[in-house]
Coordinates of C-alpha atoms in Angstrom, one line a residue:
X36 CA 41.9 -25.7 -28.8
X37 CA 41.9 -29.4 -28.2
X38 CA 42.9 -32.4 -30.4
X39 CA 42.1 -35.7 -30.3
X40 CA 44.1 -38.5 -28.6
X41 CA 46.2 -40.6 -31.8
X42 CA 45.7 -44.2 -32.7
X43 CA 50.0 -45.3 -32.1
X44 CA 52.2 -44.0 -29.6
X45 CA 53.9 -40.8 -30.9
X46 CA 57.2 -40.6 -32.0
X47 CA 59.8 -39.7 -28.6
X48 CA 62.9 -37.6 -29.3
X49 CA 66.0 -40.0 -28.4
X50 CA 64.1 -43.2 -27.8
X51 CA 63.0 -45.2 -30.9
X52 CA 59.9 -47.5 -29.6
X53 CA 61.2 -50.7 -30.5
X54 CA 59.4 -54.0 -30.0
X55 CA 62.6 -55.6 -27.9
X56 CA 63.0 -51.8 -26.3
X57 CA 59.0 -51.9 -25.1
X58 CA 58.6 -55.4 -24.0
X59 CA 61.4 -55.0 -21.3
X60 CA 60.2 -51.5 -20.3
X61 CA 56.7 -53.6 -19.9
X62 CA 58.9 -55.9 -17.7
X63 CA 60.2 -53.3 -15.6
X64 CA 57.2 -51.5 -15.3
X65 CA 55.5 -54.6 -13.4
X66 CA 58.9 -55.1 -11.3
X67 CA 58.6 -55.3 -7.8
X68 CA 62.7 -56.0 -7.1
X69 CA 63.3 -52.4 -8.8
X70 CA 62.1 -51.7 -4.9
X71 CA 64.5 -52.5 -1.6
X72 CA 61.6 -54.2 -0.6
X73 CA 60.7 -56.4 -3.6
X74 CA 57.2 -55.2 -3.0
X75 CA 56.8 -51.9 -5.0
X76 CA 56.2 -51.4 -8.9
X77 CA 55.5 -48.7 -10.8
X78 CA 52.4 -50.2 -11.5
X79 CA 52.0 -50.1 -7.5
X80 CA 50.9 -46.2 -7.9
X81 CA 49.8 -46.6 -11.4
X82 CA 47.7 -49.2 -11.5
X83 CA 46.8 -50.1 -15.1
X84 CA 43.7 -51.7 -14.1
X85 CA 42.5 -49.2 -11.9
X86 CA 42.7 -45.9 -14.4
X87 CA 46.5 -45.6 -14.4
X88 CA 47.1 -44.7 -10.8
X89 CA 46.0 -46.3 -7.0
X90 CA 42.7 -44.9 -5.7
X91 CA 44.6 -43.5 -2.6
X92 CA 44.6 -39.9 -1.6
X93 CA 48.1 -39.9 -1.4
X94 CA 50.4 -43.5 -2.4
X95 CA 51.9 -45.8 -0.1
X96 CA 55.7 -46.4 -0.5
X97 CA 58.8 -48.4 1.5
X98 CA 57.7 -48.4 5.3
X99 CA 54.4 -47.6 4.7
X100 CA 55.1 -44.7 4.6
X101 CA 52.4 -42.1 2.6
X102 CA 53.9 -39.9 0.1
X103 CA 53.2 -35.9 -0.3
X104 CA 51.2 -35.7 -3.3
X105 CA 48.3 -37.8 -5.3
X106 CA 49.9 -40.1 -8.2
X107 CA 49.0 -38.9 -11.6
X108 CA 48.0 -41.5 -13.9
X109 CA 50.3 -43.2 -16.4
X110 CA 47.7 -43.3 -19.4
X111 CA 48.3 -40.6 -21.4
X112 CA 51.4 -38.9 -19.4
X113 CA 53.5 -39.3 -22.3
X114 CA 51.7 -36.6 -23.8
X115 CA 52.4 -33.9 -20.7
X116 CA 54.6 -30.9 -21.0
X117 CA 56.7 -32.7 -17.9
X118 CA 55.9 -35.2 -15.1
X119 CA 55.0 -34.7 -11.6
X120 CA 52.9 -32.3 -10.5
X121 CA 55.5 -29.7 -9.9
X122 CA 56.6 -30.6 -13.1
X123 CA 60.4 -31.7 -12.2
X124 CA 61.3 -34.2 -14.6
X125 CA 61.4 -33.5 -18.4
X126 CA 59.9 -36.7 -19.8
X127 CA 59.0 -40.2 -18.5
X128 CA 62.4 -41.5 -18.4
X129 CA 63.6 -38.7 -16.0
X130 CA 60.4 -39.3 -13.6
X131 CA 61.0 -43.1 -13.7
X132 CA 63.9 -42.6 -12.0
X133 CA 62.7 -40.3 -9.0
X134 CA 60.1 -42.8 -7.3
X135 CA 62.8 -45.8 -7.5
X136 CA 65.4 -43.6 -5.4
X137 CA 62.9 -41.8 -3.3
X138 CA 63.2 -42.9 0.2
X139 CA 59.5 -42.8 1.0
X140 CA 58.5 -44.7 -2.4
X141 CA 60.4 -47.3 -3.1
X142 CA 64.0 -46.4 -1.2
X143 CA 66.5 -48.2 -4.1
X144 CA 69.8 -46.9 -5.5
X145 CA 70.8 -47.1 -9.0
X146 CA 73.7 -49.5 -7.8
X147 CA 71.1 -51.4 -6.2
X148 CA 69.2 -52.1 -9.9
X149 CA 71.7 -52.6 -11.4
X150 CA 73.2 -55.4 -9.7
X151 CA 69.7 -56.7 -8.9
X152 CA 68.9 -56.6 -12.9
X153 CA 72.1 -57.9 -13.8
X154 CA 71.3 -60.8 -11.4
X155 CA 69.0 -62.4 -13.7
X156 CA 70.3 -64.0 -17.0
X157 CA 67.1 -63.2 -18.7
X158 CA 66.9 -59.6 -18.0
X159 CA 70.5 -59.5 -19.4
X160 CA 69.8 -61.0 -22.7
X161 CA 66.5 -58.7 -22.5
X162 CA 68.8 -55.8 -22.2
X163 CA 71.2 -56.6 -25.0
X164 CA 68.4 -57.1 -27.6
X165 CA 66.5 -53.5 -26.5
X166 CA 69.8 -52.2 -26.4
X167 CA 72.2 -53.8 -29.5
X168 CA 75.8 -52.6 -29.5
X169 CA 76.6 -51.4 -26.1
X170 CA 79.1 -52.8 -23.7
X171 CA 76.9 -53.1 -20.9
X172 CA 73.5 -52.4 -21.5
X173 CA 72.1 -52.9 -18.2
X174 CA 72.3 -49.8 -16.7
X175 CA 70.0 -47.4 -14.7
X176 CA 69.5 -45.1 -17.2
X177 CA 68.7 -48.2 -20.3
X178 CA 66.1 -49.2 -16.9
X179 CA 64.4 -45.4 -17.3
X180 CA 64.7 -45.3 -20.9
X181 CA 62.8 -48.8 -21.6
X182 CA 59.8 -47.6 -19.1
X183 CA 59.5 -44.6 -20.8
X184 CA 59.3 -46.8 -24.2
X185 CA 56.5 -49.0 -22.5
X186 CA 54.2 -46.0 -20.9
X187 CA 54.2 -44.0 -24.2
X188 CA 52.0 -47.1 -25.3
X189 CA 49.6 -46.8 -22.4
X190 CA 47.4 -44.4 -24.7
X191 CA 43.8 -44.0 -24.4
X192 CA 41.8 -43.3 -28.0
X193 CA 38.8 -43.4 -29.2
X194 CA 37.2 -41.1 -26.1
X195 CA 33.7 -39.6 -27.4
X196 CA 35.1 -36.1 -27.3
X197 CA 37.5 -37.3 -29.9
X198 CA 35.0 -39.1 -32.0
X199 CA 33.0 -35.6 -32.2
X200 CA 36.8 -34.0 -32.9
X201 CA 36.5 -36.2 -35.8
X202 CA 33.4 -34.9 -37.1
X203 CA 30.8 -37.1 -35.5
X204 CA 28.6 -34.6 -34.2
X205 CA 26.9 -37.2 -32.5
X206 CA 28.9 -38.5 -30.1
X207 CA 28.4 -36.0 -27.4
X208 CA 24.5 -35.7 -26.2
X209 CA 23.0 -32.1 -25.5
X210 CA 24.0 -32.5 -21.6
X211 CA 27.9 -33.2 -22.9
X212 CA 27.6 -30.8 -25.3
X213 CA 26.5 -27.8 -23.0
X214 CA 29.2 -29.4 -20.7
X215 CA 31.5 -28.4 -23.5
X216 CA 30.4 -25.1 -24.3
X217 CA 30.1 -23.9 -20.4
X218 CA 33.7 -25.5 -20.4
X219 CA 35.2 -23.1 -23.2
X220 CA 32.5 -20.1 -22.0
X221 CA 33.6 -20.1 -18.7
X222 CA 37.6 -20.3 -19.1
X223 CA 38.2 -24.0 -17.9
X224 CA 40.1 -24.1 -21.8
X225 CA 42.5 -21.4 -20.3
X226 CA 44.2 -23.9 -18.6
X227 CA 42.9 -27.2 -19.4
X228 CA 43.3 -27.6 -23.3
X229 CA 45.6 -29.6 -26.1
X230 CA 45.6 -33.1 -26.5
X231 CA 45.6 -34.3 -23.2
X232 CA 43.1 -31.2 -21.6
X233 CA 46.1 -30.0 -19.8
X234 CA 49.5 -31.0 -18.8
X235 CA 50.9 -28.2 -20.2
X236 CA 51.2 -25.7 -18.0
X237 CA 51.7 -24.7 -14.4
X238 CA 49.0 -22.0 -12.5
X239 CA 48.4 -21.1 -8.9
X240 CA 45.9 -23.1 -7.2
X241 CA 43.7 -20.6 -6.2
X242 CA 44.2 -18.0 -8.7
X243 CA 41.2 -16.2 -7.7
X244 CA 40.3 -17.6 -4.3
X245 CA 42.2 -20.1 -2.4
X246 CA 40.7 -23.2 -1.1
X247 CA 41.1 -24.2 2.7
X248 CA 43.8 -26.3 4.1
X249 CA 41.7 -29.7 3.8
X250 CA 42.5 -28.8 -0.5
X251 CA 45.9 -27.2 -0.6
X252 CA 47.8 -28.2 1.8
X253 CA 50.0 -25.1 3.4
X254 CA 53.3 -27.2 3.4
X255 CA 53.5 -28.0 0.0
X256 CA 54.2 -25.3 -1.7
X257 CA 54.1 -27.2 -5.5
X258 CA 56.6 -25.6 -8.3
X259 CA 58.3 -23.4 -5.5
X260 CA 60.5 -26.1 -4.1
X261 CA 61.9 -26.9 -7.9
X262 CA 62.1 -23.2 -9.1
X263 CA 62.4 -21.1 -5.7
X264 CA 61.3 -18.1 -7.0
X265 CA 58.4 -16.6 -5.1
X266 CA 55.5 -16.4 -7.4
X267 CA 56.0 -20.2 -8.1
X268 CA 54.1 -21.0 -4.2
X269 CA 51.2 -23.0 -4.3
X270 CA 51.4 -23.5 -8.3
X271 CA 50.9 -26.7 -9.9
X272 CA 50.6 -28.3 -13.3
X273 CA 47.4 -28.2 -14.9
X274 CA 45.9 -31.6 -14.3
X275 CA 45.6 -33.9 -17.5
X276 CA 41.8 -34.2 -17.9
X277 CA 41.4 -37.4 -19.9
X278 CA 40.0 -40.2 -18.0
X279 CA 39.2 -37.9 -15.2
X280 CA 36.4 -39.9 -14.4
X281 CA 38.1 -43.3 -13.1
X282 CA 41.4 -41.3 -11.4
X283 CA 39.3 -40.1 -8.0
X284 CA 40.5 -38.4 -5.6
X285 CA 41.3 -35.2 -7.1
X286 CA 43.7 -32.5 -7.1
X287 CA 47.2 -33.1 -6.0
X288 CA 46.4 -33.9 -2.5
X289 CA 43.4 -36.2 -3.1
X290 CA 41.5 -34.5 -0.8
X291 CA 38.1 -34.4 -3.1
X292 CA 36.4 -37.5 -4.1
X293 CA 33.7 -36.3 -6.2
X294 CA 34.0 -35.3 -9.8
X295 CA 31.1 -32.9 -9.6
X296 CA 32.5 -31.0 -6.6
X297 CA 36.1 -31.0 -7.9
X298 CA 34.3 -29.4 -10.9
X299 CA 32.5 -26.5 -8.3
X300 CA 36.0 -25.9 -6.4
X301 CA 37.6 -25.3 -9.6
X302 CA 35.0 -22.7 -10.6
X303 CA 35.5 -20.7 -7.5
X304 CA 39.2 -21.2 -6.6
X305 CA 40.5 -20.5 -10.4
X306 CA 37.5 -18.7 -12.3
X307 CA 36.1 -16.6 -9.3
X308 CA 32.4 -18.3 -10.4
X309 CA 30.4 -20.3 -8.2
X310 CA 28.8 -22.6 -11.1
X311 CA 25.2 -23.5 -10.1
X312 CA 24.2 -26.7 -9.9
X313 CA 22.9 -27.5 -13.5
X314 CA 26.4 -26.0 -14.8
X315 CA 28.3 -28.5 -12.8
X316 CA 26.4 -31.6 -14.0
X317 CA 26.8 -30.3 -17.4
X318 CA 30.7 -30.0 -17.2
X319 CA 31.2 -32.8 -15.4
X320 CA 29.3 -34.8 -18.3
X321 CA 31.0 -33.3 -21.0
X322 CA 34.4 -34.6 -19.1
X323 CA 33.4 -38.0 -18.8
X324 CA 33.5 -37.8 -22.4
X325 CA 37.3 -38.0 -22.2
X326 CA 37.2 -41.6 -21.2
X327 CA 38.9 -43.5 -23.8
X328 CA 39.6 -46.9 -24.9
X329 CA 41.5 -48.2 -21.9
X330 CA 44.8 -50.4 -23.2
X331 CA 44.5 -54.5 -22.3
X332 CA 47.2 -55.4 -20.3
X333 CA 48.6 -59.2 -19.8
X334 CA 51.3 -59.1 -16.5
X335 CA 54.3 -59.8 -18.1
X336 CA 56.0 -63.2 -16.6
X337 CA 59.0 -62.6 -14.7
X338 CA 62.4 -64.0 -14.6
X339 CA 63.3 -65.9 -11.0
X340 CA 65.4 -64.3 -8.7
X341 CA 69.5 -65.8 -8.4
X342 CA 71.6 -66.2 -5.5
X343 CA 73.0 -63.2 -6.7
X344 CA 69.7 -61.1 -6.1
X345 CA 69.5 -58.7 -4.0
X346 CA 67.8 -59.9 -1.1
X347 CA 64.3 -57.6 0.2
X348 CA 64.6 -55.2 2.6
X349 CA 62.0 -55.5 5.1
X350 CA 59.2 -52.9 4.9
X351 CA 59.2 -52.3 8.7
X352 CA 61.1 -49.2 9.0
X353 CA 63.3 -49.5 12.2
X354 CA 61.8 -46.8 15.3

């Protein structure tokens, strides 16, 4: 049912993870100018210091304005099904593309990226040795393509669920063994299993009994707005559960801060059990056993900006 989190990046269809190809997608991934305002990164929402996302219910994009949904965390995402909660974009490229051109994250244009990456000398040469033998190698899509080479290295081994996956029997104490068992007993593995615990696939939230408004949010209706089919409302991806511990708030609207409880809703709202209190200390043990080695990340040093740049767009939206 589960398998344990690999040692190297794995191998992505299409994109060969070269050393030239990941050290600009590094760049880029710390690139505030990829914003109109110069302000926004992706490391903005998925903070690689702070578990991979911001510690905000919902993130703050262009305008200050607060986006619909809780960021997901980077570490690990290369090993999701799809991206986003609704599941919209195939891989990591394709979802590196949405927040740059999303008006309420960081409100860019292709166009805009372009000319602001072909600006900069060293970005160009950057771009011609991650990208040998095309014409012009600085393009949106090369921009996608090089994060996406960079996150698939923001993997998190060595969790003590994998060392006991290994054999080391161990790793997990009694508690974060019962954790595990209650876990498989109780049907949490329907949803949540695989290497990354989920990711996978996409369920109602509230299968059994919905939460309230304050949880799931009656305007967004999750999978529906991508598919339009009817029985998509209110269905989600199953959350990724590695690391669980350091990427509160939970759920996709951030609405629950606390492990344990986001444990007890998910017992009611998707199992139809109301877990007593020793079951939900148990589970919630076993799953801070997913926390693995977290990656050590230098910030990248960035090339100066040209006359030619792009100039910031301020980040007081007009009334």
């Amino acid at each position: 049912m589960f398998s344990a989190i690999p040692q190297y990046p794995p191998v992505i269809d299409g994109n060969e993870l070269t050393e030239a190809k990941v050290e600009l997608g590094k760049m880029l991934f710390f690139e505030p100018r990829l914003s109109a305002s110069h302000l926004i990164s992706c490391n903005t929402c998925h903070n690689v210091g702070m578990g991979g996302h911001d510690y905000l219910p919902v993130s703050i994009g262009h305008g200050w304005q607060k986006g619909p949904r809780n960021s997901p965390t980077v570490f690990n995402a290369v090993f999701n099904a799809a991206q986003f909660w609704d599941g919209r974009a195939a891989d990591l490229a394709e979802q590196a593309k949405g927040p740059v051109q999303a008006g309420v994250e960081m409100s860019s244009t292709p166009a805009r990226v372009e000319a602001t990456l072909s600006s900069m000398p060293a970005y160009v040469e950057k771009f011609t040795q991650a990208f040998p033998g095309e014409d012009n190698p600085v393009t949106f899509n090369n921009m996608a393509i090089a994060i996406e080479a960079y996150e698939a290295t923001l993997i998190t081994p060595d969790a003590d669920f994998d060392k006991f996956l290994r054999g080391d029997k161990t790793a997990l104490n009694e508690q974060e063994q019962e954790g595990l068992a209650l876990f498989m007993d109780k049907g949490c593995v329907a949803c949540h299993a695989g290497i990354n615990l989920g990711g996978q696939e996409y369920y109602p939230f509230g299968l059994v009994t919905k939460p309230g408004a304050e949880i799931l949010p009656e305007g967004d209706k999750g999978r529906f707005a991508v598919t339009e089919t009817a029985s998509d409302e209110y269905v989600f991806r199953a959350s990724p559960l590695r690391n669980i511990e350091l990427t509160a708030p939970y759920f996709h609207s951030g609405a629950v801060w606390s492990l344990e409880e986001a444990v007890a809703v998910m017992g009611t709202a998707q199992l139809g059990t109301e877990l007593n209190d020793d079951e939900v200390k148990s589970i919630t043990a076993f799953l801070k056993t997913l926390t693995g080695k977290i990656p050590e990340v230098r910030y990248p040093l960035l090339p100066p900006s040209t006359d030619d740049t792009p100039k910031p767009e301020s980040m007081v939206l007009p009334q």
